[in-house]
Amino acid sequence: MKSQILDPPVPTSQYFVRERSRARKQQSMTKAFLGLVMFFCLVSAAMSTERFVWINSPTPTVPYTNWQTAAHTIQVAVNTALAGDVIWVTNGVYASGTQTRPNGTLANRLVITKVVTVKSVNGPDFTIIKGQGPMGPSAIRCVYISEGILDGFTLANGCTDITPLDGEWSGGGVFAEGGKLINCILTGNSANFFGGGSYNGTLNNCMLTGNSAGYNGGGAYRGTLNNCTLSGNSASVSGGGSCYGTQNNSIVYFNMAPFGPNWAGSSFNCSCTTPLPPGTGNIANDPMLASASHVSVNSPCIGAGSVDYASGTDIDGEIWASPPSMGCDEVHIGSITGALGVAIAESYINVTPGFIVDFTAFITGRVTQSFWNFGDGTVMSNRPYASHMFVTTGLYSIVLTAMNETYSGGVSAIMRVSVVTRPVHYVKASNSTPAAPYATWVTAATNIQNAIDAASVPGALVLVSNGVYTTGARAVFRSMSNRVAITKPVTVSSVNGPAVTTIAGSADPVSTNGSAAVRCVYLGTNAYLSGFTLSNGHTQTNGNGIEEQAGGGVWCVLSAVVSNCVLIGNTANWGGGGSYYGTLLNCILSGNSAPLGGGSTASTLDNCALLGNSATNSGGASYSGMLNNCTLSGNSAYNGGGSAGATLNNCSLSSNSATNFGGGSYYDRLNNCIVYFNTAPTGMNYYGSTLSYCCTVPMPTNGTDNMTNDPQFVNAATSNLDLCSTSPCIDAGQNQSWMTIASDLHGGPRIMHGR
């Protein structure tokens, strides 16, 4: 960590001496050419001006050419500057003043549309440009840049609008239509659509962590990133770290998204990420990050980059080695010294046994390695993001230790997690003596929402007796109502299963989907729903397409789980008539409808049956998402009667229909699947899909080891897609690692006879 300068600092004279002496070092030039170069250098120097920004300047005065008269905000100095000027910014949190980009509507803390250099004196640890949330019309993005350079800042808490205005719902930290960011930290920024941290542009030697996007590219969307580290970012759909960008000499690891947790559609060269992408010099090894920005001394990323992409200095201002390391940090043994700061952030401090707690390490300074000790005999090294489950009750001390060459014994932070016996809150619709916290059947709540509201310990159980629960409405996203909103990390489970326990939404009385519609269930972070029928849920027709117009039966965040449920007769105005996001285990989705994904959109479905769902556009049963061990039968759509745009493993698709393309599958990726007896004018079983180890007709022209034999279902007409004992599909699939402990749709071993 650089030492903090308390007085207004002046840029070091060595910098200017170095810049002015470059021409003198060109000894091989002719005198005439040297004279010409010196002439243009002098002209350029005469035309450029240094301007200064200091939040505590005593007498800010135009043109801000010394520290005494420095501007209080960066934008004021930039607006005064001319092309070629350098604006020096000293320590502070710059969180005032706004300006819109050309032809824009969203406020930005800083807009750079000139060929100027905006440079911090002491780097991103001490110089912060802070935006403002929450997302919406009053949000403030950190930076918009179309020309020039921004060097050495932290961009934090930037947010975007939520409406699909051109460019205003993307790029929470920075929206770039040109220019360059160097040695910056982008953290805690969010975008409603694309690029939580950055949208477009070129980023060199930067760290992107803790940013989020409502759709794609939690860390970065598009753009070119050289020697950057992206970790701990998240996206609601795909590309938790990066989406559709180019990464060179970069680390993209420990990010989160339903599809492509680290990357989606991106290209890589000499970078570290997983899964291993095509490109030159890439690796998929654990990068062994000692902190979110710094690699440990035994990281496989050291010396694994290419000199073709390295420029400037690393995040600490140190020169790159040859070859350079991947990521934003170069390792120089002997100089990994200085102060260390260590802190821990945890998702929960009071939990029940078996509940997973997430931990984040906040380590500042140059660090050689770091260690977790969870107090129950479990240790972990060089992992800035860790998850742990405590199996027995007790009070556990969690210790995080960071080390460097100054602090060989380490600097530690400690926090405690209390693991308590699981509380139970009861629900019985007919109970006449309800009393909070509903801890017995005698005092049970009469509606599910009251019991959820009473739960205070993560991992608590809300146990629901038989009944049809049709009252109550709770909004989570603006005005979209939910019959039950599980906004806490608890398990809501029925006593006797979905046949006798129903959560029912309601339609808008005028238009089915509309302002008065009620969704069945909203399922939040680490929430779990088990054993219910979810029926008659509907969405709005206006507002945010993802949050208010998707998931008629259930709307889930990424970590939410729905188990042993029946989703029937639900609709959505946009996507996921039955479900949106989340993971569904052993569920039935039947008779649901939406334009995209009548049964499900963007969900992960394991051992599920999708029957008789419909989509007016694509994906009668499912759109996007991942399906494992699922049956898709009797579904219909314009394109992709069974599925569209999804990945399907060990699934059976039969008796589905499309009125245009792909009766069974439309632009899916299918592995070990049967796609047979579907109908469509073009591509009766599949269209535009990639199939491997599948049974279908006609024989696919792409993919490997497919067959066209009749699969011999027991009774496809009744949606019984079990295989007869003589089926050619038995033992004809490709073994995959996840199958070793997996079960099939009936609960039997996924692999019976070796394949």
PDB file of N, CA, C and O in Angstrom, residues 295-333:
ATOM      1  N   VAL A 295      -1.969 -12.039  -6.430  1.00  0.00           N
ATOM      2  CA  VAL A 295      -1.758 -13.484  -6.464  1.00  0.00           C
ATOM      3  C   VAL A 295      -0.768 -13.883  -5.377  1.00  0.00           C
ATOM      4  O   VAL A 295       0.075 -13.086  -4.956  1.00  0.00           O
ATOM      5  N   SER A 296      -0.892 -15.123  -4.907  1.00  0.00           N
ATOM      6  CA  SER A 296       0.058 -15.633  -3.925  1.00  0.00           C
ATOM      7  C   SER A 296       1.371 -15.973  -4.615  1.00  0.00           C
ATOM      8  O   SER A 296       1.446 -16.076  -5.848  1.00  0.00           O
ATOM      9  N   VAL A 297       2.404 -16.162  -3.831  1.00  0.00           N
ATOM     10  CA  VAL A 297       3.744 -16.373  -4.406  1.00  0.00           C
ATOM     11  C   VAL A 297       3.864 -17.713  -5.123  1.00  0.00           C
ATOM     12  O   VAL A 297       4.822 -17.921  -5.876  1.00  0.00           O
ATOM     13  N   ASN A 298       2.908 -18.635  -4.885  1.00  0.00           N
ATOM     14  CA  ASN A 298       2.954 -19.917  -5.595  1.00  0.00           C
ATOM     15  C   ASN A 298       1.827 -20.042  -6.615  1.00  0.00           C
ATOM     16  O   ASN A 298       1.434 -21.133  -6.993  1.00  0.00           O
ATOM     17  N   SER A 299       1.313 -18.920  -7.101  1.00  0.00           N
ATOM     18  CA  SER A 299       0.240 -18.919  -8.094  1.00  0.00           C
ATOM     19  C   SER A 299       0.747 -19.388  -9.454  1.00  0.00           C
ATOM     20  O   SER A 299       1.843 -19.005  -9.884  1.00  0.00           O
ATOM     21  N   PRO A 300      -0.050 -20.190 -10.170  1.00  0.00           N
ATOM     22  CA  PRO A 300       0.350 -20.599 -11.525  1.00  0.00           C
ATOM     23  C   PRO A 300       0.274 -19.460 -12.531  1.00  0.00           C
ATOM     24  O   PRO A 300       0.710 -19.612 -13.670  1.00  0.00           O
ATOM     25  N   CYS A 301      -0.258 -18.307 -12.107  1.00  0.00           N
ATOM     26  CA  CYS A 301      -0.387 -17.164 -13.014  1.00  0.00           C
ATOM     27  C   CYS A 301       0.897 -16.353 -13.122  1.00  0.00           C
ATOM     28  O   CYS A 301       1.028 -15.505 -14.011  1.00  0.00           O
ATOM     29  N   ILE A 302       1.848 -16.596 -12.221  1.00  0.00           N
ATOM     30  CA  ILE A 302       3.099 -15.841 -12.241  1.00  0.00           C
ATOM     31  C   ILE A 302       3.912 -16.220 -13.483  1.00  0.00           C
ATOM     32  O   ILE A 302       4.153 -17.403 -13.751  1.00  0.00           O
ATOM     33  N   GLY A 303       4.291 -15.218 -14.261  1.00  0.00           N
ATOM     34  CA  GLY A 303       5.098 -15.453 -15.456  1.00  0.00           C
ATOM     35  C   GLY A 303       4.365 -16.149 -16.579  1.00  0.00           C
ATOM     36  O   GLY A 303       4.998 -16.610 -17.530  1.00  0.00           O
ATOM     37  N   ALA A 304       3.025 -16.230 -16.507  1.00  0.00           N
ATOM     38  CA  ALA A 304       2.258 -16.969 -17.514  1.00  0.00           C
ATOM     39  C   ALA A 304       1.596 -16.057 -18.538  1.00  0.00           C
ATOM     40  O   ALA A 304       0.897 -16.534 -19.422  1.00  0.00           O
ATOM     41  N   GLY A 305       1.819 -14.747 -18.440  1.00  0.00           N
ATOM     42  CA  GLY A 305       1.245 -13.818 -19.400  1.00  0.00           C
ATOM     43  C   GLY A 305       2.149 -13.602 -20.602  1.00  0.00           C
ATOM     44  O   GLY A 305       3.176 -14.267 -20.759  1.00  0.00           O
ATOM     45  N   SER A 306       1.749 -12.678 -21.456  1.00  0.00           N
ATOM     46  CA  SER A 306       2.522 -12.364 -22.662  1.00  0.00           C
ATOM     47  C   SER A 306       2.915 -10.895 -22.664  1.00  0.00           C
ATOM     48  O   SER A 306       2.116 -10.021 -22.307  1.00  0.00           O
ATOM     49  N   VAL A 307       4.147 -10.618 -23.091  1.00  0.00           N
ATOM     50  CA  VAL A 307       4.613  -9.228 -23.175  1.00  0.00           C
ATOM     51  C   VAL A 307       3.822  -8.441 -24.217  1.00  0.00           C
ATOM     52  O   VAL A 307       3.837  -7.208 -24.202  1.00  0.00           O
ATOM     53  N   ASP A 308       3.109  -9.139 -25.094  1.00  0.00           N
ATOM     54  CA  ASP A 308       2.350  -8.449 -26.136  1.00  0.00           C
ATOM     55  C   ASP A 308       1.207  -7.621 -25.565  1.00  0.00           C
ATOM     56  O   ASP A 308       0.729  -6.684 -26.219  1.00  0.00           O
ATOM     57  N   TYR A 309       0.738  -7.974 -24.370  1.00  0.00           N
ATOM     58  CA  TYR A 309      -0.429  -7.290 -23.810  1.00  0.00           C
ATOM     59  C   TYR A 309      -0.106  -6.451 -22.584  1.00  0.00           C
ATOM     60  O   TYR A 309      -0.962  -5.707 -22.104  1.00  0.00           O
ATOM     61  N   ALA A 310       1.098  -6.564 -22.053  1.00  0.00           N
ATOM     62  CA  ALA A 310       1.454  -5.836 -20.833  1.00  0.00           C
ATOM     63  C   ALA A 310       1.894  -4.417 -21.169  1.00  0.00           C
ATOM     64  O   ALA A 310       2.628  -4.187 -22.129  1.00  0.00           O
ATOM     65  N   SER A 311       1.448  -3.463 -20.343  1.00  0.00           N
ATOM     66  CA  SER A 311       1.861  -2.073 -20.526  1.00  0.00           C
ATOM     67  C   SER A 311       1.790  -1.370 -19.188  1.00  0.00           C
ATOM     68  O   SER A 311       1.099  -1.797 -18.263  1.00  0.00           O
ATOM     69  N   GLY A 312       2.517  -0.263 -19.070  1.00  0.00           N
ATOM     70  CA  GLY A 312       2.485   0.517 -17.850  1.00  0.00           C
ATOM     71  C   GLY A 312       3.022  -0.264 -16.670  1.00  0.00           C
ATOM     72  O   GLY A 312       4.012  -0.994 -16.781  1.00  0.00           O
ATOM     73  N   THR A 313       2.345  -0.129 -15.522  1.00  0.00           N
ATOM     74  CA  THR A 313       2.757  -0.811 -14.301  1.00  0.00           C
ATOM     75  C   THR A 313       1.579  -1.575 -13.720  1.00  0.00           C
ATOM     76  O   THR A 313       0.426  -1.380 -14.135  1.00  0.00           O
ATOM     77  N   ASP A 314       1.870  -2.447 -12.751  1.00  0.00           N
ATOM     78  CA  ASP A 314       0.794  -3.223 -12.145  1.00  0.00           C
ATOM     79  C   ASP A 314      -0.018  -2.353 -11.182  1.00  0.00           C
ATOM     80  O   ASP A 314       0.204  -1.141 -11.073  1.00  0.00           O
ATOM     81  N   ILE A 315      -0.945  -2.949 -10.468  1.00  0.00           N
ATOM     82  CA  ILE A 315      -1.854  -2.210  -9.603  1.00  0.00           C
ATOM     83  C   ILE A 315      -1.121  -1.495  -8.469  1.00  0.00           C
ATOM     84  O   ILE A 315      -1.606  -0.523  -7.900  1.00  0.00           O
ATOM     85  N   ASP A 316       0.103  -1.971  -8.152  1.00  0.00           N
ATOM     86  CA  ASP A 316       0.922  -1.334  -7.119  1.00  0.00           C
ATOM     87  C   ASP A 316       1.889  -0.311  -7.683  1.00  0.00           C
ATOM     88  O   ASP A 316       2.684   0.271  -6.938  1.00  0.00           O
ATOM     89  N   GLY A 317       1.877  -0.108  -9.001  1.00  0.00           N
ATOM     90  CA  GLY A 317       2.825   0.811  -9.619  1.00  0.00           C
ATOM     91  C   GLY A 317       4.174   0.188  -9.889  1.00  0.00           C
ATOM     92  O   GLY A 317       5.153   0.907 -10.138  1.00  0.00           O
ATOM     93  N   GLU A 318       4.254  -1.160  -9.878  1.00  0.00           N
ATOM     94  CA  GLU A 318       5.521  -1.852 -10.121  1.00  0.00           C
ATOM     95  C   GLU A 318       5.597  -2.314 -11.574  1.00  0.00           C
ATOM     96  O   GLU A 318       4.575  -2.592 -12.211  1.00  0.00           O
ATOM     97  N   ILE A 319       6.828  -2.425 -12.077  1.00  0.00           N
ATOM     98  CA  ILE A 319       7.016  -2.794 -13.479  1.00  0.00           C
ATOM     99  C   ILE A 319       6.643  -4.254 -13.692  1.00  0.00           C
ATOM    100  O   ILE A 319       6.728  -5.091 -12.787  1.00  0.00           O
ATOM    101  N   TRP A 320       6.220  -4.560 -14.906  1.00  0.00           N
ATOM    102  CA  TRP A 320       5.903  -5.939 -15.270  1.00  0.00           C
ATOM    103  C   TRP A 320       7.180  -6.718 -15.543  1.00  0.00           C
ATOM    104  O   TRP A 320       8.140  -6.181 -16.097  1.00  0.00           O
ATOM    105  N   ALA A 321       7.169  -7.975 -15.135  1.00  0.00           N
ATOM    106  CA  ALA A 321       8.286  -8.865 -15.439  1.00  0.00           C
ATOM    107  C   ALA A 321       8.188  -9.292 -16.905  1.00  0.00           C
ATOM    108  O   ALA A 321       7.226  -8.985 -17.602  1.00  0.00           O
ATOM    109  N   SER A 322       9.184 -10.011 -17.369  1.00  0.00           N
ATOM    110  CA  SER A 322       9.173 -10.514 -18.737  1.00  0.00           C
ATOM    111  C   SER A 322       9.467 -12.024 -18.721  1.00  0.00           C
ATOM    112  O   SER A 322      10.612 -12.416 -18.459  1.00  0.00           O
ATOM    113  N   PRO A 323       8.456 -12.878 -18.936  1.00  0.00           N
ATOM    114  CA  PRO A 323       7.065 -12.550 -19.244  1.00  0.00           C
ATOM    115  C   PRO A 323       6.314 -12.083 -17.994  1.00  0.00           C
ATOM    116  O   PRO A 323       6.692 -12.426 -16.872  1.00  0.00           O
ATOM    117  N   PRO A 324       5.254 -11.332 -18.188  1.00  0.00           N
ATOM    118  CA  PRO A 324       4.507 -10.799 -17.049  1.00  0.00           C
ATOM    119  C   PRO A 324       3.582 -11.846 -16.446  1.00  0.00           C
ATOM    120  O   PRO A 324       3.322 -12.897 -17.041  1.00  0.00           O
ATOM    121  N   SER A 325       3.068 -11.548 -15.277  1.00  0.00           N
ATOM    122  CA  SER A 325       2.054 -12.399 -14.663  1.00  0.00           C
ATOM    123  C   SER A 325       0.693 -12.126 -15.288  1.00  0.00           C
ATOM    124  O   SER A 325       0.457 -11.078 -15.892  1.00  0.00           O
ATOM    125  N   MET A 326      -0.216 -13.074 -15.125  1.00  0.00           N
ATOM    126  CA  MET A 326      -1.619 -12.824 -15.426  1.00  0.00           C
ATOM    127  C   MET A 326      -2.224 -12.032 -14.273  1.00  0.00           C
ATOM    128  O   MET A 326      -1.803 -12.145 -13.128  1.00  0.00           O
ATOM    129  N   GLY A 327      -3.230 -11.241 -14.587  1.00  0.00           N
ATOM    130  CA  GLY A 327      -3.889 -10.454 -13.559  1.00  0.00           C
ATOM    131  C   GLY A 327      -3.270  -9.085 -13.419  1.00  0.00           C
ATOM    132  O   GLY A 327      -2.369  -8.686 -14.172  1.00  0.00           O
ATOM    133  N   CYS A 328      -3.738  -8.327 -12.413  1.00  0.00           N
ATOM    134  CA  CYS A 328      -3.309  -6.936 -12.261  1.00  0.00           C
ATOM    135  C   CYS A 328      -2.099  -6.779 -11.347  1.00  0.00           C
ATOM    136  O   CYS A 328      -1.640  -5.661 -11.114  1.00  0.00           O
ATOM    137  N   ASP A 329      -1.578  -7.888 -10.815  1.00  0.00           N
ATOM    138  CA  ASP A 329      -0.485  -7.819  -9.844  1.00  0.00           C
ATOM    139  C   ASP A 329       0.737  -8.564 -10.358  1.00  0.00           C
ATOM    140  O   ASP A 329       0.641  -9.717 -10.793  1.00  0.00           O
ATOM    141  N   GLU A 330       1.890  -7.894 -10.326  1.00  0.00           N
ATOM    142  CA  GLU A 330       3.159  -8.559 -10.619  1.00  0.00           C
ATOM    143  C   GLU A 330       3.844  -8.909  -9.308  1.00  0.00           C
ATOM    144  O   GLU A 330       3.768  -8.153  -8.331  1.00  0.00           O
ATOM    145  N   VAL A 331       4.501 -10.056  -9.259  1.00  0.00           N
ATOM    146  CA  VAL A 331       5.176 -10.522  -8.050  1.00  0.00           C
ATOM    147  C   VAL A 331       6.662 -10.244  -8.161  1.00  0.00           C
ATOM    148  O   VAL A 331       7.332 -10.740  -9.078  1.00  0.00           O
ATOM    149  N   HIS A 332       7.181  -9.441  -7.234  1.00  0.00           N
ATOM    150  CA  HIS A 332       8.611  -9.152  -7.162  1.00  0.00           C
ATOM    151  C   HIS A 332       9.105  -9.608  -5.792  1.00  0.00           C
ATOM    152  O   HIS A 332       8.949  -8.892  -4.792  1.00  0.00           O
ATOM    153  N   ILE A 333       9.663 -10.802  -5.745  1.00  0.00           N
ATOM    154  CA  ILE A 333      10.167 -11.328  -4.481  1.00  0.00           C
ATOM    155  C   ILE A 333      11.210 -10.362  -3.913  1.00  0.00           C
ATOM    156  O   ILE A 333      12.098  -9.893  -4.624  1.00  0.00           O
TER     157      ILE A 333
END
